PDB file of C-alpha atoms in Angstrom:
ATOM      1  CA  UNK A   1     104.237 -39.619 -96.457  1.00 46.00           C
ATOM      2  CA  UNK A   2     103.938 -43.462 -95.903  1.00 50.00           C
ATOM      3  CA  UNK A   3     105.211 -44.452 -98.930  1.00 52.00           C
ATOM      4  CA  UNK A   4     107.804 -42.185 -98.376  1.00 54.00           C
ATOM      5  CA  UNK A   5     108.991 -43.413 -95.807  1.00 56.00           C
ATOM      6  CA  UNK A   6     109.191 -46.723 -96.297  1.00 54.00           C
ATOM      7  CA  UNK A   7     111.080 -46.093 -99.719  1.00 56.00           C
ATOM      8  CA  UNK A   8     113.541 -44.527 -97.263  1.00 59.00           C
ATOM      9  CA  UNK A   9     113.372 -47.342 -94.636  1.00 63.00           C
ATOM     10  CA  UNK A  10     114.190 -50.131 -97.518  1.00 64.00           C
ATOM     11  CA  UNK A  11     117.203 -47.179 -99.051  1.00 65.00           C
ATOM     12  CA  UNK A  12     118.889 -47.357 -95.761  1.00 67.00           C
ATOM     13  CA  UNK A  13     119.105 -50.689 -94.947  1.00 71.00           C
ATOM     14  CA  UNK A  14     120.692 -51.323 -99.274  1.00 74.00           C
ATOM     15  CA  UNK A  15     122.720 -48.744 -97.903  1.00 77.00           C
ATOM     16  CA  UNK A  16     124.186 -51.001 -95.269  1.00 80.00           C
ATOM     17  CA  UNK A  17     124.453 -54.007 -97.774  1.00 82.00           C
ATOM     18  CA  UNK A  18     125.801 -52.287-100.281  1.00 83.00           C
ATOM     19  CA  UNK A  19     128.935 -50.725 -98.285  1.00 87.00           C
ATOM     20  CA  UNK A  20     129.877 -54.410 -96.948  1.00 88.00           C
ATOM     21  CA  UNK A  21     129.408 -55.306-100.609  1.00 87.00           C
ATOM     22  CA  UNK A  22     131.858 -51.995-101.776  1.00 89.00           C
ATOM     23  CA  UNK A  23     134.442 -53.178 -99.186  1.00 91.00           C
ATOM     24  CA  UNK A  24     134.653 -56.844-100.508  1.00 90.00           C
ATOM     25  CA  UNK A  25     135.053 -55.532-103.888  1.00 88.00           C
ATOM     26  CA  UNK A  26     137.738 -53.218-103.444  1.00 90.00           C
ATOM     27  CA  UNK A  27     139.899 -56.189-101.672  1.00 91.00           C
ATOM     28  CA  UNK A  28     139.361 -58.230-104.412  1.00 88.00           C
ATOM     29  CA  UNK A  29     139.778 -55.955-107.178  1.00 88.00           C
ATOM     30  CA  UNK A  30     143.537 -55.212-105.528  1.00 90.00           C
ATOM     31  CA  UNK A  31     144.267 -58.514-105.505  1.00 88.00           C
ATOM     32  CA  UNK A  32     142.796 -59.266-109.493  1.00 85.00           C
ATOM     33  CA  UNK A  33     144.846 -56.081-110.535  1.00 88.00           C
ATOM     34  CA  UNK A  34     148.262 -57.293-109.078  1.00 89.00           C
ATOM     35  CA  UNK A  35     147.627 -61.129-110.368  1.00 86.00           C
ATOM     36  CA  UNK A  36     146.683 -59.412-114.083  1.00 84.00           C
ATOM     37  CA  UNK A  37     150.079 -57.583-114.107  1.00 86.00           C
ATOM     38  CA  UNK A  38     152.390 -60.080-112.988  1.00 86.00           C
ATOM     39  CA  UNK A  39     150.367 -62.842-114.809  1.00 83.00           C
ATOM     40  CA  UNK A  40     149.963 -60.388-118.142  1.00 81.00           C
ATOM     41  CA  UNK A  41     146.697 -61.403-118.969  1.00 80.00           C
ATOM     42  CA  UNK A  42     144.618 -58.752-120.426  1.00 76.00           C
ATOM     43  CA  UNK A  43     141.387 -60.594-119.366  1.00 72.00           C
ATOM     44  CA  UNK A  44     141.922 -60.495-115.894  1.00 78.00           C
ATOM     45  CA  UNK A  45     143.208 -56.605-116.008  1.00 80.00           C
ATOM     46  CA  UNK A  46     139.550 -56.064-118.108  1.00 74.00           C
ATOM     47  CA  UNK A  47     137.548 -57.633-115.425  1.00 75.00           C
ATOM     48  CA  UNK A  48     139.632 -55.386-112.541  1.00 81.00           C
ATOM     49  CA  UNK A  49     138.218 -52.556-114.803  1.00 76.00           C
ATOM     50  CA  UNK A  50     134.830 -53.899-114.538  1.00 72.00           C
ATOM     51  CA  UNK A  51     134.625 -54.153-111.095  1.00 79.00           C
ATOM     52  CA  UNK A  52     136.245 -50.430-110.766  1.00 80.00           C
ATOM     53  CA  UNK A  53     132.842 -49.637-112.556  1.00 74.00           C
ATOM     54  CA  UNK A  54     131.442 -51.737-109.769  1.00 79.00           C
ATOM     55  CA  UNK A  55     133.128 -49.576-106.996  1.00 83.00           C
ATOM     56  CA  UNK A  56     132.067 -46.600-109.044  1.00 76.00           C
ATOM     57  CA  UNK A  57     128.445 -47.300-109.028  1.00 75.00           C
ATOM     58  CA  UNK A  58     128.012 -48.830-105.652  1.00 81.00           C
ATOM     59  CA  UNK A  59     130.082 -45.389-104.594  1.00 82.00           C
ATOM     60  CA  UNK A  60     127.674 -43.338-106.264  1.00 76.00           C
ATOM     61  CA  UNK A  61     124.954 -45.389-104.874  1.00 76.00           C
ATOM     62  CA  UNK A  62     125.940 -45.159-101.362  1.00 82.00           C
ATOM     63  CA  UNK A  63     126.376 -41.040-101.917  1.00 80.00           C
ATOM     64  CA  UNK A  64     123.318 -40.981-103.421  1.00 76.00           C
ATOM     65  CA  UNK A  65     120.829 -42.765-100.702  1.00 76.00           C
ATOM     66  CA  UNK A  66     122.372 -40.605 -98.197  1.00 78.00           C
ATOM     67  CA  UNK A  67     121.325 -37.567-100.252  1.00 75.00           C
ATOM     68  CA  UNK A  68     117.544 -38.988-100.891  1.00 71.00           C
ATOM     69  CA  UNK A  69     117.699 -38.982 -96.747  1.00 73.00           C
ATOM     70  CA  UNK A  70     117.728 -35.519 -96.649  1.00 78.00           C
ATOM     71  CA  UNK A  71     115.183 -33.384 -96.313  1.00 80.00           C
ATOM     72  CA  UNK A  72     112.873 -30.955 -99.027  1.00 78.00           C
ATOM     73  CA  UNK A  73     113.749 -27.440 -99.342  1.00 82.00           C
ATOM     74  CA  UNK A  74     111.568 -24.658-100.495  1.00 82.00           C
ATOM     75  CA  UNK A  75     114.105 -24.570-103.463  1.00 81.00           C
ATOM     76  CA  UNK A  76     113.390 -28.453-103.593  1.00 81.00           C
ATOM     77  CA  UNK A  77     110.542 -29.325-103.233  1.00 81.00           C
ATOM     78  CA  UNK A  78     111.123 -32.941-104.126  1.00 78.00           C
ATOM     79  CA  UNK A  79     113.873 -33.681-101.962  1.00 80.00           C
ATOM     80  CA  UNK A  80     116.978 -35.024-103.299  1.00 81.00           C
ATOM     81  CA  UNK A  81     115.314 -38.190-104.646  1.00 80.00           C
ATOM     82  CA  UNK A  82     116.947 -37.758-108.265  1.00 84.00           C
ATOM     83  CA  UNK A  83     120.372 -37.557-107.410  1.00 82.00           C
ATOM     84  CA  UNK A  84     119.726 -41.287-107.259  1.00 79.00           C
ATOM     85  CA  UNK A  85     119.024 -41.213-110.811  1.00 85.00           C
ATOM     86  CA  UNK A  86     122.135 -38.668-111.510  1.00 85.00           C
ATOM     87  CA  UNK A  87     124.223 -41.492-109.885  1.00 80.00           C
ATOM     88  CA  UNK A  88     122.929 -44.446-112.684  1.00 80.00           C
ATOM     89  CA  UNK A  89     123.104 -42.121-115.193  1.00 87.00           C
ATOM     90  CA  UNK A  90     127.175 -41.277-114.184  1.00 84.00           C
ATOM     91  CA  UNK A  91     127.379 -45.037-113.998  1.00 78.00           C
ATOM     92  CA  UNK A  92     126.116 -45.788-117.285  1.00 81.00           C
ATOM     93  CA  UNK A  93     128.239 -43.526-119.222  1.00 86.00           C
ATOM     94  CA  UNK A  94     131.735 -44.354-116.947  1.00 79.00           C
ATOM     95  CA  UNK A  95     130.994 -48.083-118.356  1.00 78.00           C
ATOM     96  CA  UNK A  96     130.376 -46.926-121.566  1.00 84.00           C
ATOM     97  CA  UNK A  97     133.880 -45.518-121.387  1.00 83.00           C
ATOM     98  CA  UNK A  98     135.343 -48.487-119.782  1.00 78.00           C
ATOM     99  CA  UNK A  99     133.795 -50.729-122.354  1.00 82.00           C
ATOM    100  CA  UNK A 100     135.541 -48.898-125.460  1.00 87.00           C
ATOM    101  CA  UNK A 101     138.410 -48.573-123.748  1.00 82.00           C
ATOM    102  CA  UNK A 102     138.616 -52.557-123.880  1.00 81.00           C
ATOM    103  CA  UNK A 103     138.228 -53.199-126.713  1.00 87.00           C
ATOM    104  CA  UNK A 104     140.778 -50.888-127.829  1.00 88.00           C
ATOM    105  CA  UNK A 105     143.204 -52.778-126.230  1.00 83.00           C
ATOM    106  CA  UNK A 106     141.950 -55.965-127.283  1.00 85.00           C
ATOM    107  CA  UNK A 107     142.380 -55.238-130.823  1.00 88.00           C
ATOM    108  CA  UNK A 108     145.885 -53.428-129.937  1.00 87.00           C
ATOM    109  CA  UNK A 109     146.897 -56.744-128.101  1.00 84.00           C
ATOM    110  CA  UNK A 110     145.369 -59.398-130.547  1.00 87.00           C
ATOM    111  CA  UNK A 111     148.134 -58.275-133.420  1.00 86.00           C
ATOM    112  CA  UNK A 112     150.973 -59.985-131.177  1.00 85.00           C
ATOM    113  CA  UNK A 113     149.323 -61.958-127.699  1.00 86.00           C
ATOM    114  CA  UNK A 114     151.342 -61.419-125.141  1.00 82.00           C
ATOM    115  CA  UNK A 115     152.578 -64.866-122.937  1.00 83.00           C
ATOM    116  CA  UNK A 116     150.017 -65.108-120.191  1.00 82.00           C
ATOM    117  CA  UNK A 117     150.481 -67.698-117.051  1.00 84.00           C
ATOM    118  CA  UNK A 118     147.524 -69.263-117.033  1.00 87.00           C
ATOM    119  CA  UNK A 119     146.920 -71.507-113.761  1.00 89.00           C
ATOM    120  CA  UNK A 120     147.360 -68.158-111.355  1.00 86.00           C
ATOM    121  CA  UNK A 121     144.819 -66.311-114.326  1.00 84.00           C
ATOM    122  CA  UNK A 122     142.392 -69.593-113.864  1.00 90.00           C
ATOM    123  CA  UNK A 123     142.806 -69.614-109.980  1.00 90.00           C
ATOM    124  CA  UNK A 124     141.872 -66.561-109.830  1.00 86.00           C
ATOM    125  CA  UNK A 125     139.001 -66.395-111.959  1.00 87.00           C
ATOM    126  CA  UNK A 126     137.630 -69.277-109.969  1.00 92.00           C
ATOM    127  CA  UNK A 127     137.909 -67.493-106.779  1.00 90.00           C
ATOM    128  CA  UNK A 128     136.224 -64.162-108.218  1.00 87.00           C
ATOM    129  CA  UNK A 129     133.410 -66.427-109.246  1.00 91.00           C
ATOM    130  CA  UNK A 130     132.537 -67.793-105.760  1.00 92.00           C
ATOM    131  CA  UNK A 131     132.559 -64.005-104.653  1.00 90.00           C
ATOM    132  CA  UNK A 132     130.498 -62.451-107.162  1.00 89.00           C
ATOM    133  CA  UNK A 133     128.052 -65.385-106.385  1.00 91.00           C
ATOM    134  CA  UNK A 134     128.246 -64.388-103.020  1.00 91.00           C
ATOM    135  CA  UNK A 135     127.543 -60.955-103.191  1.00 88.00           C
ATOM    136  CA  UNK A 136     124.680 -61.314-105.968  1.00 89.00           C
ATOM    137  CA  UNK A 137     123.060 -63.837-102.640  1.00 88.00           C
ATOM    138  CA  UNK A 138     123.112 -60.534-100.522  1.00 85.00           C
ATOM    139  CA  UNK A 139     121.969 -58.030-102.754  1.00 82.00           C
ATOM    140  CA  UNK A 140     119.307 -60.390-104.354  1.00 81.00           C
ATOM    141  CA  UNK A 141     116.615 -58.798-101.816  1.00 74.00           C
ATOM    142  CA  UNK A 142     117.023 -55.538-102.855  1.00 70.00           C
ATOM    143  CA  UNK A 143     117.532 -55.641-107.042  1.00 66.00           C
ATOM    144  CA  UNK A 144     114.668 -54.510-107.954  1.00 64.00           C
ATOM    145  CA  UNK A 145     114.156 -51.655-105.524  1.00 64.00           C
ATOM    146  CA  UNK A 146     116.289 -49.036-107.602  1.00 69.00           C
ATOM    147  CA  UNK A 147     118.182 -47.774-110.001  1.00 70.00           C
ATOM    148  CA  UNK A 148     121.326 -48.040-107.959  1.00 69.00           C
ATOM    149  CA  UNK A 149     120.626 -51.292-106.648  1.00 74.00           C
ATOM    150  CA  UNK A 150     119.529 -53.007-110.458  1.00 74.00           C
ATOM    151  CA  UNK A 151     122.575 -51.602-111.420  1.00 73.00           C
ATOM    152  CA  UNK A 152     125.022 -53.069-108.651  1.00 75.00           C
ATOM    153  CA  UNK A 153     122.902 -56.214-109.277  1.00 80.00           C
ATOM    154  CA  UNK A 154     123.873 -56.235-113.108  1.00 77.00           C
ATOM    155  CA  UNK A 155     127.347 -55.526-112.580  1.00 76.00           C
ATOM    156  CA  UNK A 156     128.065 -58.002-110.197  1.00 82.00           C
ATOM    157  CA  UNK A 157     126.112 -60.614-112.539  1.00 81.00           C
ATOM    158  CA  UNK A 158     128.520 -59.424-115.740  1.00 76.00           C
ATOM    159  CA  UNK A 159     131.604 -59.925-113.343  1.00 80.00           C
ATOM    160  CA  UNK A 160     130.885 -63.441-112.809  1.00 83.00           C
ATOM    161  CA  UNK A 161     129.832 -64.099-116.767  1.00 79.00           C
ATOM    162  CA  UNK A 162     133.482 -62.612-116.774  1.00 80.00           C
ATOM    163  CA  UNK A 163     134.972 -64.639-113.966  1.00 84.00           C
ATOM    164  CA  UNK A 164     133.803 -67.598-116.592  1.00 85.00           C
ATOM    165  CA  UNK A 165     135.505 -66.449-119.821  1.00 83.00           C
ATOM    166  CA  UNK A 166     138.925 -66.081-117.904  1.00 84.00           C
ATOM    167  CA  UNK A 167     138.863 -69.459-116.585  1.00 90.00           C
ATOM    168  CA  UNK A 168     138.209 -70.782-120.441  1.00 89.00           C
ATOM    169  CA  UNK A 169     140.659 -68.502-121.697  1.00 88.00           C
ATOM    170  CA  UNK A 170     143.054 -69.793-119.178  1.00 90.00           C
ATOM    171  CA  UNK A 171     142.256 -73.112-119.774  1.00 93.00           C
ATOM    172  CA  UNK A 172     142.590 -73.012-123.746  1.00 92.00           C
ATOM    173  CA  UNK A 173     145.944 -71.033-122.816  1.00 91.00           C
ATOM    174  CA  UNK A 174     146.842 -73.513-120.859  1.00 91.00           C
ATOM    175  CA  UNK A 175     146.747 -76.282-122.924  1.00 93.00           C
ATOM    176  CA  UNK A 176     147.221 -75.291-126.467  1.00 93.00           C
ATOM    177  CA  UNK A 177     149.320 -71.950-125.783  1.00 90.00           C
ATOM    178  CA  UNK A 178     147.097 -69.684-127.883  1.00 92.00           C
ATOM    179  CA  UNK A 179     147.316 -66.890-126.070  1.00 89.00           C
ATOM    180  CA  UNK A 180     145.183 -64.996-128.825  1.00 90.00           C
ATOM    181  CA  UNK A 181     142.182 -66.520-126.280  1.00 89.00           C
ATOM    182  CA  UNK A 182     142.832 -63.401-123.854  1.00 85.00           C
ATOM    183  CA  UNK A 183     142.092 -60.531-126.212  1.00 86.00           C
ATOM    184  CA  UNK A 184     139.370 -62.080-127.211  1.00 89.00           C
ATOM    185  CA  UNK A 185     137.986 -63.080-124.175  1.00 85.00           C
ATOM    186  CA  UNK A 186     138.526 -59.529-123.015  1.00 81.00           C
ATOM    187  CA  UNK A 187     136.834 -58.119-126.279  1.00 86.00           C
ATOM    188  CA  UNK A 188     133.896 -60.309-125.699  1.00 86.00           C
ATOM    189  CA  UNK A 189     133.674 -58.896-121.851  1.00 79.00           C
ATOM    190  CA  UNK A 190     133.456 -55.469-123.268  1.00 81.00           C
ATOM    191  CA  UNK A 191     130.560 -56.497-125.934  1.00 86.00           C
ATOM    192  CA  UNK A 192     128.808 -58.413-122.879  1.00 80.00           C
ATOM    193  CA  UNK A 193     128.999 -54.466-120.926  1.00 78.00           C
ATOM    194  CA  UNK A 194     127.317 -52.101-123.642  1.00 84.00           C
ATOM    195  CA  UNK A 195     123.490 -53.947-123.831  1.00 83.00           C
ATOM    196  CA  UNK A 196     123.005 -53.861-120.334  1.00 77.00           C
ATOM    197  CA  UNK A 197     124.493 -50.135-120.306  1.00 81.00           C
ATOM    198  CA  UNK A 198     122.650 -48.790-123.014  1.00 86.00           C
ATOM    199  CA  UNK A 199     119.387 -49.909-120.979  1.00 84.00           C
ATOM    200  CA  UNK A 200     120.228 -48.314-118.012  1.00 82.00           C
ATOM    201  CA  UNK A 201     121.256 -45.363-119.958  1.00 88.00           C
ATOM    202  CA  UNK A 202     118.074 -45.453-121.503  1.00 91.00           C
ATOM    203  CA  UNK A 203     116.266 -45.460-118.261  1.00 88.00           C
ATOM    204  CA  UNK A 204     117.925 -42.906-116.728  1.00 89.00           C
ATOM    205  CA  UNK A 205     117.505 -40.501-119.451  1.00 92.00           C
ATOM    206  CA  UNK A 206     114.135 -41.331-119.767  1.00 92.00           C
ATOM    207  CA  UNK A 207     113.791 -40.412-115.947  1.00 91.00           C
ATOM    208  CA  UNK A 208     115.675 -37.111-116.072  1.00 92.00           C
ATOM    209  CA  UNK A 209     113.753 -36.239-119.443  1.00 93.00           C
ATOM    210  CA  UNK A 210     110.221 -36.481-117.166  1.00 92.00           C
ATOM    211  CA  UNK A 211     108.917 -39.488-119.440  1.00 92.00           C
ATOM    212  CA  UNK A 212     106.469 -41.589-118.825  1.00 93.00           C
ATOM    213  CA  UNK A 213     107.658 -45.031-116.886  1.00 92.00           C
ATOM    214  CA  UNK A 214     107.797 -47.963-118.839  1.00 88.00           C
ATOM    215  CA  UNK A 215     105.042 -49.923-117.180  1.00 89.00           C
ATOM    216  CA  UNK A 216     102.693 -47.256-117.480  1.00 93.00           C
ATOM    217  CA  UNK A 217     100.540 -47.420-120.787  1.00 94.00           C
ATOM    218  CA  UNK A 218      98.862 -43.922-120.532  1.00 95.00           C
ATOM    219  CA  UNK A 219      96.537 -44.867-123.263  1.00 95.00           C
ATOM    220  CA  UNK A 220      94.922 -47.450-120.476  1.00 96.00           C
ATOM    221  CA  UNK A 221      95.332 -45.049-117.752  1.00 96.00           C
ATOM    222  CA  UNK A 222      93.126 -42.493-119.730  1.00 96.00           C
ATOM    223  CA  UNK A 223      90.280 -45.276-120.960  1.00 96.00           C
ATOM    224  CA  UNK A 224      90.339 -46.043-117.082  1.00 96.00           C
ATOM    225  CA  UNK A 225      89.672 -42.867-115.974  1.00 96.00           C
ATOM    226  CA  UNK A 226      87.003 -42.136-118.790  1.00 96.00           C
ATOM    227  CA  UNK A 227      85.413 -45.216-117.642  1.00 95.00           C
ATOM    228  CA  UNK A 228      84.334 -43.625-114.146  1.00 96.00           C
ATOM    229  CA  UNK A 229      80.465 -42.162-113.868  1.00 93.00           C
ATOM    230  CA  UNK A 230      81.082 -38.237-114.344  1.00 94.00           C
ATOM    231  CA  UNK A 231      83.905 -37.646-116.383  1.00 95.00           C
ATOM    232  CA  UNK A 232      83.841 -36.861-120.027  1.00 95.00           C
ATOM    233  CA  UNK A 233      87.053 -36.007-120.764  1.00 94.00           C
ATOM    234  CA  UNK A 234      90.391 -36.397-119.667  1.00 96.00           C
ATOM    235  CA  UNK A 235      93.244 -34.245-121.046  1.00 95.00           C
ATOM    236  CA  UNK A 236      96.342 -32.783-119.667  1.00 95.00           C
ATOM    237  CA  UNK A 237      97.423 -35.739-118.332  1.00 96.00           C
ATOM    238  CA  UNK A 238     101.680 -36.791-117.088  1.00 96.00           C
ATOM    239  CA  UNK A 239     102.845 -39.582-115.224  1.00 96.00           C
ATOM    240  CA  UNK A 240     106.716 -39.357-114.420  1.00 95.00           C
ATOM    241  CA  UNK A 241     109.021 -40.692-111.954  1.00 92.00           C
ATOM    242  CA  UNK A 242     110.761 -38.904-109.917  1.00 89.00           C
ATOM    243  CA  UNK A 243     112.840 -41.760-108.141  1.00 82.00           C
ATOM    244  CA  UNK A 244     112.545 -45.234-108.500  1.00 77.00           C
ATOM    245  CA  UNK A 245     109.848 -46.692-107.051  1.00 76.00           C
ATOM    246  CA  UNK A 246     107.897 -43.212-106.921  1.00 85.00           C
ATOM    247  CA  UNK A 247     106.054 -42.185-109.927  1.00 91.00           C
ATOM    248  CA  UNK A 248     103.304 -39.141-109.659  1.00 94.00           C
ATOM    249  CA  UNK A 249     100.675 -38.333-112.287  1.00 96.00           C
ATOM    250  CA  UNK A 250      99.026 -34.728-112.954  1.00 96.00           C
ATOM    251  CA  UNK A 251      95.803 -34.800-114.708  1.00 97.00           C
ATOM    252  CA  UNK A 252      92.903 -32.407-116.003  1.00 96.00           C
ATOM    253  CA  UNK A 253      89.090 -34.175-115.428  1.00 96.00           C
ATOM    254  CA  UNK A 254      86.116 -32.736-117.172  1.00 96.00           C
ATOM    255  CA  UNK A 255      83.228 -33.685-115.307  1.00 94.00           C
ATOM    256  CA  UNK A 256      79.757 -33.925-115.806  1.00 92.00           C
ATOM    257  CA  UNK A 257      77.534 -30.852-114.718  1.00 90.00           C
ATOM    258  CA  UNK A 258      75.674 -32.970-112.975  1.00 88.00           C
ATOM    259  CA  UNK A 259      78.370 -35.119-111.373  1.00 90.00           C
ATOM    260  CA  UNK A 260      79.759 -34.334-107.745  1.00 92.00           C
ATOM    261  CA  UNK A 261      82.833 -33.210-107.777  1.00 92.00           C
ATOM    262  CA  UNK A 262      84.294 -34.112-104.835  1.00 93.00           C
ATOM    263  CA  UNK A 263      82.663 -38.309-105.694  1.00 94.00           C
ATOM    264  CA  UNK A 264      83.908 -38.137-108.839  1.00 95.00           C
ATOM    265  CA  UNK A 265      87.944 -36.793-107.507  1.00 95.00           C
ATOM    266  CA  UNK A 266      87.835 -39.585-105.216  1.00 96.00           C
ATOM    267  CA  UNK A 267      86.619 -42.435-107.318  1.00 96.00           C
ATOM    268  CA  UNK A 268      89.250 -41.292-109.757  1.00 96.00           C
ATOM    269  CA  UNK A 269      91.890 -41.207-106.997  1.00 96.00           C
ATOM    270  CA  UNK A 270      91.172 -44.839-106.244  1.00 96.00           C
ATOM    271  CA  UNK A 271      91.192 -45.959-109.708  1.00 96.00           C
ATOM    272  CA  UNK A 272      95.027 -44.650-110.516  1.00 96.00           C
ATOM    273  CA  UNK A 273      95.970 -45.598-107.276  1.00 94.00           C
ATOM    274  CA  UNK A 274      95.147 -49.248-107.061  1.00 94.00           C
ATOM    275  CA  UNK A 275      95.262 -50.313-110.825  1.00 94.00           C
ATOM    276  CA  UNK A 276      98.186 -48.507-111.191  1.00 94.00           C
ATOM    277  CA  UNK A 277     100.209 -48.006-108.099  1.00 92.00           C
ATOM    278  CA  UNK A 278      99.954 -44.014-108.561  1.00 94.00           C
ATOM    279  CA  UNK A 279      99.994 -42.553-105.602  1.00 89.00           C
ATOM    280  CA  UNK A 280     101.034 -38.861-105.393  1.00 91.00           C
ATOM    281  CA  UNK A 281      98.776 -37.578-107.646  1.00 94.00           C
ATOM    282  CA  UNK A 282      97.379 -33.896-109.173  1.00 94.00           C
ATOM    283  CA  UNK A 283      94.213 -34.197-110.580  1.00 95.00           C
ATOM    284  CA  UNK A 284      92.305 -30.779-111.734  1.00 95.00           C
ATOM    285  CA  UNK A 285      88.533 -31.249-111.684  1.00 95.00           C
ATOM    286  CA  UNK A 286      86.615 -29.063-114.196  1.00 93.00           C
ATOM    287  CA  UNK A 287      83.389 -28.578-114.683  1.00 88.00           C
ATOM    288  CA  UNK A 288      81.514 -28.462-118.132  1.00 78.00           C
ATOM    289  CA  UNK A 289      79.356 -25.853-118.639  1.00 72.00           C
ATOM    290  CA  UNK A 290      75.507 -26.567-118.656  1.00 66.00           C
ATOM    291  CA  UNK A 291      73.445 -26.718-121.460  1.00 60.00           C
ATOM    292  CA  UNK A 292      70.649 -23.846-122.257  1.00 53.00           C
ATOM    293  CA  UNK A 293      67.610 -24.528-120.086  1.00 51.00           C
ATOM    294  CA  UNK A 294      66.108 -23.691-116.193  1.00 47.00           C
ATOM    295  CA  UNK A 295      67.094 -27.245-115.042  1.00 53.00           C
ATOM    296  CA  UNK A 296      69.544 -27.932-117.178  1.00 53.00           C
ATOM    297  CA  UNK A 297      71.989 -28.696-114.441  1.00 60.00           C
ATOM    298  CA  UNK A 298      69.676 -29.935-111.747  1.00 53.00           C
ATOM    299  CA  UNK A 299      71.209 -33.245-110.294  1.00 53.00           C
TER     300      UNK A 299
END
């Protein structure tokens, strides 16, 4: 239950950063989304749709700690701990969307550039950088905790790689009139989303697909176990997350006939559990049968 809890204990105080974070977004994004249409600059419409992702997934995030909060059911028995994972995996296809949608209309505008006013399109740019480098500062603490949290993390981190290709758009614009720089610009933001969506797609699926976590080799988990006095053969054996930061492990020991049980369970315990940071484990001890003889099994 201790780990448990504090998992919960760090959720609920993201929780708190993230909503301040959500609230500074969504004034900013207003403002960036009025500025793009009077200024008609693609670029700076494209990042407003990037950080509507960004409202999207620190949305789903918020929704989605408040869920893990609750508690198990007899129907389940694991809480609501994945509907943190349902969240990223919303996330990661909504950007996916957002990303294509983009470049669409980067192609559709780069046949015949609009006129965009560029020092309002620079201004704000500049401004949406010192804000996205303010809120990476508070949720640094807290980006590698989850799912939710890496993904806010990432987002806000594209938005200010963005911030910086509309303030050289709008400075090329600015001084050479090619307004072709915009679509561009706003072609390269929605390259710049799909990597880092396809690997939190990736995870997620991996997650709700009960696979093994990436910084688990189960090849080394096995020779570890194998390498305790007693056993002689490990088999049956899952690790899976069920929520970041909470992976569990099942496993089938055969033991020596001669080997305590109960010694052998717990040395095994310890082994997963500090090498590799398993700690809600199910491990089956079996016992091999003895060989042919009076005191064949006597310890």
């Amino acid at each position: 239950m201790g780990q448990h809890q504090h998992l919960q204990q760090k959720r609920v105080k993201s929780k708190a950063r993230m909503s301040f974070v959500l609230l500074i977004i969504l004034v900013f994004m207003v403002v960036e989304v009025i500025t793009a249409l009077m200024s008609h600059s693609l670029a700076l419409l494209a990042d407003a749709g990037h950080m509507l992702t960004d409202v999207g997934a620190l949305t789903l995030g918020i929704v989605a700690i408040w869920f893990t909060g609750k508690p198990a059911t007899p129907e389940k028995s694991y809480g609501y701990y994945r509907s943190e994972i349902l969240a990223g995996f919303i996330n990661a296809l909504v950007l996916v969307g957002v990303a294509i949608l983009i470049l669409v209309q980067a192609y559709e505008r780069l046949k015949q550039p609009p006129e965009v006013s560029a020092v309002p399109v620079f201004c704000l740019a500049v401004v949406g950088l010192i804000v996205n480098v303010v809120l990476l500062k508070l949720l640094d603490e807290f980006k590698t905790d989850s799912v939710n949290t890496r993904a806010a993390y990432l987002e806000i981190l594209g938005d200010s790689m963005i911030s910086i290709g509309v303030m050289a758009s709008s400075v090329i614009i600015y001084f050479t009139h090619w307004y072709a720089a915009d679509p561009i610009v706003s072609g390269i933001i929605g390259l710049l989303i799909l990597p880092r969506t396809w690997l939190l797609l990736s995870e997620c699926t991996n997650i709700l697909m009960e696979g093994a976590p990436g910084h688990i080799d189960l090849a080394s988990l096995r020779k570890s176990m194998l390498s305790i006095e007693g056993v002689i053969e490990v088999h049956d054996i899952h690790v899976w997350t069920i929520t970041s930061g909470l992976d569990s492990m099942s496993a089938h020991v055969r033991i020596d006939p001669k080997a305590q049980a109960e010694s052998v369970l717990d040395a095994v315990t310890r082994v997963v559990q500090d090498q590799y940071q398993l700690h809600h484990t199910t491990i089956q001890v079996e016992q091999a049968a003895c060989e042919s003889g009076v005191d064949a099994c006597a310890p």
